[in-house]
XYZ file of C-alpha atoms in Angstrom:
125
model
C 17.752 36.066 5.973
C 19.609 37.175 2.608
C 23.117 35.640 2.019
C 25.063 38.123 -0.631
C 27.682 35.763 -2.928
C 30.324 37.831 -4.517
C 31.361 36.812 -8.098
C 34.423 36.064 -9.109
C 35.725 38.234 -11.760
C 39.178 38.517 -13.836
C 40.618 35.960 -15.301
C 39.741 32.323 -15.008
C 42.150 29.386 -13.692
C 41.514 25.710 -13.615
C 41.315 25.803 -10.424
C 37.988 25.730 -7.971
C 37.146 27.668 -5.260
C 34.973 27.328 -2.672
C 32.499 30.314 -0.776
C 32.391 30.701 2.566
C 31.077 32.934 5.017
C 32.516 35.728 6.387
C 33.212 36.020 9.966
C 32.444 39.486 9.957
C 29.028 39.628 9.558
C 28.451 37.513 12.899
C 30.005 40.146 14.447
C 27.921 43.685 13.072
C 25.102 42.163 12.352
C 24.573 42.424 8.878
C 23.723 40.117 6.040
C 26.040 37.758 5.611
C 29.174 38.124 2.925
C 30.867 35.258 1.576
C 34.561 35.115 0.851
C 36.133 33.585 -1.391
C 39.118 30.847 -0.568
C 41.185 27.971 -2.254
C 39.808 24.693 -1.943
C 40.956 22.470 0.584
C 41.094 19.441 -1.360
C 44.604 18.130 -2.162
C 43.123 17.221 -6.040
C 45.608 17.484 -8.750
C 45.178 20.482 -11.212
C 42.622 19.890 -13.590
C 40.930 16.541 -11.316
C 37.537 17.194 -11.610
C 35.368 15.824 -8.879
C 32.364 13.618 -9.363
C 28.573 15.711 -10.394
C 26.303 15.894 -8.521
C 23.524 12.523 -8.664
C 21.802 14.873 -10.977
C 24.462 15.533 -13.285
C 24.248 13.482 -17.007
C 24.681 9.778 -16.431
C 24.140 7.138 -19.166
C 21.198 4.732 -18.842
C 23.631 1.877 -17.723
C 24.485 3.915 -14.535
C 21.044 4.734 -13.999
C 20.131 0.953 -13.769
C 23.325 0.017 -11.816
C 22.300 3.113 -9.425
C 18.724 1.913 -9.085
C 19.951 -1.789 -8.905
C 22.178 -0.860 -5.950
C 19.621 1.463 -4.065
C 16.734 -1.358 -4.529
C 19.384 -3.760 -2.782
C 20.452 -1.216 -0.052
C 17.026 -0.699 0.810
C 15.996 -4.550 0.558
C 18.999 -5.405 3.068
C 17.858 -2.705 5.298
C 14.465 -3.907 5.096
C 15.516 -7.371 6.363
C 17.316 -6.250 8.892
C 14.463 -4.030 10.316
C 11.868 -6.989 9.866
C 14.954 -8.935 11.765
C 14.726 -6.735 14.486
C 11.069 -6.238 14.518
C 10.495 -10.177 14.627
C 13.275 -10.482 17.832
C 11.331 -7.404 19.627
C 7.721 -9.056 19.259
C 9.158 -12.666 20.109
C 10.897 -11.006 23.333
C 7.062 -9.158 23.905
C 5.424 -12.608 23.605
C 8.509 -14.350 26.268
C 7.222 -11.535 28.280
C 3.296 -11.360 28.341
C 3.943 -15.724 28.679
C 5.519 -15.008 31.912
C 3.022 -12.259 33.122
C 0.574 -14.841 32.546
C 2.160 -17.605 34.260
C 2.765 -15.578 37.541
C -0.666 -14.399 37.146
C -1.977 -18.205 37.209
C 0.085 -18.611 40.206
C -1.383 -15.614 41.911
C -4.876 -16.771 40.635
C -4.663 -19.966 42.311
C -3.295 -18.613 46.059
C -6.154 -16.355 45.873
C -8.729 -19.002 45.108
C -7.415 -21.151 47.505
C -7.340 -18.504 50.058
C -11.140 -17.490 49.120
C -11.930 -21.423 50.298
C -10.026 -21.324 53.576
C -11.748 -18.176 54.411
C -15.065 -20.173 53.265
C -14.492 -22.883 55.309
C -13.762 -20.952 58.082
C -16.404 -18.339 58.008
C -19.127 -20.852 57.057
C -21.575 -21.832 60.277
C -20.955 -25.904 60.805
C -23.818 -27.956 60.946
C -23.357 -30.204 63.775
């Protein structure tokens, strides 16, 4: 699908604007149109707002932005082992009490096995 920006033309302001689509378009069917509107921000005139990551940044800020993401992802990565290690230790609580009703069940049956020995069995008299 094709999305049709229109430029702005005229004279330019210190102020931004923003694109956004046109209702119309939903509506007939065509290609979308964008129209353009005042930003919604309540910045003061001539605020500019913060590039994009990939805007120019000086090698400092690239090491205090790497810094920070290496920590973000090193405390997420705890708490994921944290939550991994709590899930396997509740599996293990778990399969521990499978087998311990199993053992129970285990030794009914085998004692059942011998009554029905003992009672099947011809006596020698």
């Amino acid at each position: 699908m094709q999305k049709a920006i229109m430029a702005v033309t005229g004279d330019e302001t210190d102020e931004e604007t923003e694109l956004a689509p046109s209702h119309m378009a939903a509506a007939t069917g065509d290609i979308p149109t964008y129209q353009i509107r005042a930003p919604t921000t309540g910045l003061p005139q001539g605020v500019v707002m913060a590039a994009s990551p990939g805007g120019l940044h000086s090698p400092q800020q690239l090491a205090e932005e790497a810094t920070r993401k290496r920590e973000l992802r090193l405390m997420k990565n705890r708490e994921a082992a944290k939550e991994c290690r709590r899930r396997k230790k509740e599996y293990v609580k778990c399969l521990e009490s499978r087998v311990a009703v199993l053992e129970v069940q285990n030794k009914k049956l085998i004692e059942e096995l011998e009554t029905l020995k003992d009672f099947c069995s011809p006596k020698a008299d």
